CSV table of C-alpha atoms in Angstrom, one decimal:
chain,number,residue,atom,x,y,z
A,1,MET,CA,124.7,97.5,100.2
A,2,SER,CA,122.5,97.0,103.2
A,3,ASN,CA,118.8,96.7,102.5
A,4,LYS,CA,117.9,98.1,106.0
A,5,ILE,CA,116.2,101.4,105.7
A,6,LYS,CA,118.3,104.1,107.3
A,7,TYR,CA,117.4,107.5,108.7
A,8,PRO,CA,117.0,109.8,106.9
A,9,PHE,CA,115.3,108.3,103.9
A,10,PHE,CA,113.5,109.5,100.8
A,11,VAL,CA,110.9,107.5,98.8
A,12,PHE,CA,110.3,108.2,95.2
A,13,ASN,CA,106.9,106.6,94.5
A,14,PRO,CA,105.9,107.0,90.8
A,15,LYS,CA,102.9,104.7,91.3
A,16,SER,CA,101.6,104.1,87.7
A,17,TYR,CA,102.8,107.4,86.2
A,18,LEU,CA,106.0,105.8,85.0
A,19,TYR,CA,107.1,102.5,83.6
A,20,GLY,CA,109.7,101.0,81.3
A,21,GLU,CA,112.5,103.2,80.0
A,22,GLU,CA,111.2,106.4,81.5
A,23,LEU,CA,111.1,104.8,84.9
A,24,LEU,CA,114.6,103.3,84.5
A,25,LYS,CA,116.0,106.7,83.6
A,26,LEU,CA,114.8,108.2,86.9
A,27,ALA,CA,115.7,105.1,88.9
A,28,LYS,CA,119.3,105.4,87.6
A,29,HIS,CA,119.3,109.1,88.6
A,30,ALA,CA,118.0,108.2,92.1
A,31,ASP,CA,120.9,105.6,92.2
A,32,GLU,CA,123.4,108.4,91.6
A,33,LEU,CA,121.9,110.4,94.4
A,34,ALA,CA,122.1,107.4,96.8
A,35,LEU,CA,125.8,107.1,95.9
A,36,LYS,CA,126.3,110.8,96.6
A,37,TYR,CA,124.6,110.5,100.0
A,38,PRO,CA,125.5,107.1,101.4
A,39,GLU,CA,124.4,108.1,104.9
A,40,CYS,CA,120.7,108.1,103.8
A,41,SER,CA,118.4,105.5,102.1
A,42,ILE,CA,116.7,106.3,98.8
A,43,LEU,CA,113.8,104.0,97.9
A,44,VAL,CA,112.1,103.8,94.5
A,45,THR,CA,108.8,102.0,94.3
A,46,VAL,CA,108.1,100.4,91.0
A,47,PRO,CA,105.3,98.4,89.3
A,48,PHE,CA,105.8,94.7,89.7
A,49,ALA,CA,106.7,94.2,86.0
A,50,ASP,CA,109.6,96.6,86.3
A,51,ILE,CA,111.1,95.4,89.5
A,52,MET,CA,113.8,93.1,88.0
A,53,ALA,CA,114.8,95.7,85.3
A,54,VAL,CA,115.2,98.5,87.9
A,55,LYS,CA,117.1,96.2,90.2
A,56,ASN,CA,119.5,95.1,87.5
A,57,ALA,CA,120.1,98.7,86.5
A,58,THR,CA,120.9,100.1,90.0
A,59,GLN,CA,123.2,99.4,92.9
A,60,ASN,CA,122.5,101.9,95.6
A,61,ILE,CA,118.7,102.4,95.9
A,62,ILE,CA,116.3,100.1,97.7
A,63,VAL,CA,114.0,98.7,95.1
A,64,THR,CA,110.5,98.7,96.6
A,65,ALA,CA,107.3,96.9,95.6
A,66,GLN,CA,104.0,98.7,95.6
A,67,HIS,CA,102.2,95.9,97.4
A,68,MET,CA,102.3,92.2,98.2
A,69,ASP,CA,100.0,89.6,99.7
A,70,GLY,CA,100.7,87.5,102.7
A,71,ILE,CA,100.5,84.2,100.9
A,72,VAL,CA,102.9,81.3,100.5
A,73,PRO,CA,103.9,79.5,97.3
A,74,GLY,CA,101.0,77.5,96.0
A,75,ARG,CA,97.5,78.5,95.0
A,76,GLY,CA,96.7,82.2,94.5
A,77,ILE,CA,96.3,83.3,90.9
A,78,GLY,CA,96.4,87.1,90.5
A,79,HIS,CA,98.0,87.6,93.9
A,80,VAL,CA,101.4,89.0,94.6
A,81,LEU,CA,103.7,86.3,96.1
A,82,PRO,CA,106.4,87.6,98.5
A,83,GLU,CA,109.0,85.2,97.2
A,84,SER,CA,108.3,86.4,93.7
A,85,ILE,CA,109.0,90.1,94.4
A,86,TYR,CA,112.1,89.1,96.5
A,87,HIS,CA,113.4,87.0,93.6
A,88,ALA,CA,112.8,90.0,91.2
A,89,GLY,CA,114.9,92.2,93.5
A,90,ALA,CA,112.5,94.0,95.8
A,91,ARG,CA,113.9,94.5,99.3
A,92,ALA,CA,111.1,96.7,100.6
A,93,VAL,CA,107.3,96.8,100.1
A,94,PHE,CA,104.5,99.3,100.7
A,95,LEU,CA,101.5,97.9,102.5
A,96,ASN,CA,98.0,99.2,103.2
A,97,HIS,CA,98.3,102.3,100.9
A,98,ALA,CA,95.1,104.2,100.5
A,99,GLU,CA,95.0,103.0,96.9
A,100,ARG,CA,95.5,99.4,98.0
A,101,PRO,CA,94.0,99.1,101.5
A,102,MET,CA,94.2,95.8,103.4
A,103,THR,CA,92.2,94.2,106.2
A,104,VAL,CA,93.9,94.0,109.6
A,105,ALA,CA,94.3,90.2,109.2
A,106,ALA,CA,95.7,90.5,105.7
A,107,LEU,CA,98.1,93.2,106.8
A,108,ALA,CA,99.4,91.2,109.8
A,109,GLN,CA,100.0,88.2,107.6
A,110,ALA,CA,101.8,90.3,105.0
A,111,ILE,CA,104.1,91.8,107.6
A,112,LYS,CA,104.9,88.4,108.9
A,113,ARG,CA,105.8,87.1,105.5
A,114,ALA,CA,107.9,90.1,104.8
A,115,LYS,CA,109.9,89.5,108.0
A,116,ASP,CA,110.4,85.8,107.0
A,117,LEU,CA,112.1,86.9,103.8
A,118,GLY,CA,113.9,90.0,105.1
A,119,ILE,CA,111.8,92.5,103.1
A,120,GLU,CA,111.4,95.9,104.8
A,121,THR,CA,107.8,97.0,105.4
A,122,ILE,CA,106.5,100.5,104.9
A,123,VAL,CA,103.0,100.4,106.2
A,124,CYS,CA,100.5,103.3,105.7
A,125,ALA,CA,98.3,104.6,108.4
A,126,ASP,CA,95.9,107.5,108.1
A,127,SER,CA,95.3,108.2,111.8
A,128,ILE,CA,97.2,108.2,115.1
A,129,ALA,CA,95.1,105.2,116.3
A,130,GLU,CA,95.9,103.2,113.1
A,131,ALA,CA,99.6,104.2,113.4
A,132,LYS,CA,99.7,102.7,116.9
A,133,SER,CA,98.1,99.5,115.7
A,134,VAL,CA,100.6,99.2,112.9
A,135,ALA,CA,103.5,99.8,115.3
A,136,ILE,CA,102.3,96.9,117.5
A,137,MET,CA,102.3,94.7,114.4
A,138,GLY,CA,106.0,95.4,114.0
A,139,ALA,CA,106.3,97.5,110.8
A,140,ASP,CA,109.8,98.8,109.9
A,141,VAL,CA,108.5,102.1,108.7
A,142,ILE,CA,105.1,103.7,109.2
A,143,LEU,CA,103.8,106.2,106.7
A,144,CYS,CA,101.5,108.6,108.5
A,145,GLU,CA,99.4,110.1,105.8
A,146,PRO,CA,95.9,111.4,106.2
A,147,THR,CA,94.1,109.9,103.2
A,148,GLU,CA,92.3,113.2,102.4
A,149,LEU,CA,95.7,115.0,101.9
A,150,ILE,CA,97.2,112.6,99.3
A,151,GLY,CA,97.9,114.3,96.1
A,152,THR,CA,96.5,117.7,97.2
A,153,GLY,CA,99.8,119.6,97.7
A,154,GLN,CA,98.6,120.3,101.3
A,155,THR,CA,101.0,118.9,103.9
A,156,SER,CA,100.1,117.6,107.4
A,157,ASP,CA,100.2,120.3,110.1
A,158,SER,CA,103.0,120.3,112.6
A,159,SER,CA,100.9,119.0,115.5
A,160,TYR,CA,99.8,115.9,113.5
A,161,ILE,CA,103.5,115.2,112.6
A,162,GLU,CA,104.7,115.6,116.1
A,163,GLN,CA,101.9,113.6,117.7
A,164,THR,CA,102.2,110.7,115.3
A,165,ASN,CA,106.0,110.6,115.8
A,166,GLN,CA,105.6,110.5,119.5
A,167,ALA,CA,102.9,107.9,119.5
A,168,ILE,CA,104.9,105.5,117.4
A,169,LYS,CA,108.2,106.0,119.2
A,170,GLU,CA,106.5,105.3,122.5
A,171,ILE,CA,105.6,101.9,121.3
A,172,ASP,CA,108.9,101.1,119.5
A,173,GLU,CA,111.6,103.7,119.1
A,174,THR,CA,113.3,101.6,116.4
A,175,ILE,CA,110.4,102.1,114.0
A,176,LEU,CA,111.1,104.8,111.4
A,177,VAL,CA,108.3,107.4,110.8
A,178,MET,CA,107.6,108.7,107.4
A,179,GLN,CA,105.5,111.8,106.8
A,180,ALA,CA,104.6,112.5,103.1
A,181,ALA,CA,101.1,113.9,102.8
A,182,GLY,CA,101.0,116.6,100.1
A,183,ILE,CA,104.8,116.8,99.6
A,184,SER,CA,105.3,118.8,96.4
A,185,THR,CA,108.4,120.9,96.8
A,186,ALA,CA,111.8,120.8,98.2
A,187,ASP,CA,110.7,123.2,100.9
A,188,ASP,CA,108.0,120.7,102.0
A,189,VAL,CA,110.7,118.0,102.3
A,190,TYR,CA,112.9,120.3,104.4
A,191,ARG,CA,110.0,121.3,106.7
A,192,THR,CA,108.9,117.7,107.3
A,193,ILE,CA,112.4,116.5,108.3
A,194,GLU,CA,112.9,119.6,110.4
A,195,LEU,CA,109.7,118.8,112.3
A,196,GLY,CA,111.1,115.4,113.3
A,197,ALA,CA,110.1,112.9,110.6
A,198,ASP,CA,112.7,110.2,109.8
A,199,GLY,CA,111.8,110.3,106.1
A,200,THR,CA,109.5,111.5,103.4
A,201,GLY,CA,108.6,111.0,99.8
A,202,CYS,CA,106.8,112.2,96.8
A,203,THR,CA,104.9,111.1,93.7
A,204,SER,CA,103.3,113.8,91.4
A,205,GLY,CA,105.5,116.6,92.6
A,206,ILE,CA,108.3,114.8,90.8
A,207,THR,CA,106.5,113.1,87.9
A,208,ASN,CA,104.7,116.3,86.9
A,209,ALA,CA,107.7,118.6,87.4
A,210,ASP,CA,109.2,120.3,84.3
A,211,SER,CA,112.4,118.4,85.2
A,212,PRO,CA,111.5,115.3,87.2
A,213,ALA,CA,115.2,114.5,87.7
A,214,GLY,CA,115.9,118.0,88.8
A,215,MET,CA,113.0,118.0,91.3
A,216,LEU,CA,114.2,114.6,92.7
A,217,THR,CA,117.7,116.1,93.2
A,218,ASP,CA,116.3,119.2,94.9
A,219,MET,CA,114.2,117.1,97.3
A,220,VAL,CA,117.0,114.7,98.3
A,221,ASP,CA,119.3,117.7,98.8
A,222,ALA,CA,116.7,119.3,101.0
A,223,LEU,CA,116.3,116.1,103.0
A,224,MET,CA,120.0,116.0,103.7
A,225,LYS,CA,120.2,119.7,104.5
A,226,ALA,CA,117.4,119.4,107.1
A,227,TYR,CA,118.9,116.2,108.5
A,228,ARG,CA,122.4,117.8,109.0
A,229,GLU,CA,121.0,121.0,110.4
A,230,ARG,CA,118.8,119.0,112.8
A,231,GLY,CA,122.0,117.3,114.1
């Protein structure tokens, strides 16, 4: 399978809610959905210790690391080496998440190292100005997510989504735009794609659902429905 992230895409980001067997079970379910919808990309972000297990248990998802540092092999105890996550099976990485912010210099170096290894970068930006800066750095995907909306169940308004999409595409039309603030239902997913985002994702809306696998299915189905109706 290609590790290039395609439009549309969906990211299941369980953060530290899931690990081990419970994470593997949902990752395998995501893998089945990716097989059902080969025209889209489904990414699952996993804790570092689970990357290899999830990679070995799946074939169709893009296994994604939650962070990495822009270092090279050598000194750096306690840091996340790009070669290490690649070897474990990660082919994409989140950078500059609100829960793991990076300086501009560190972010630029991490993006460069990811490009060296062929790891797709999903870089978080919480304002239009920051999104523009990240676009200039050459991110593959930009997650436009106002920090204050994370985990609130409140989604970005349509004007924010449309403005960030336009600002990024004006700099580089090949960059994919992800909008995921407050996504908690399948309807949220549908609306976000309908408004022009290339992809979206969810954490607690899935992990806290009565049936996490059922919610993941509903959200991916909604993604594909909006994509097909958008033409």
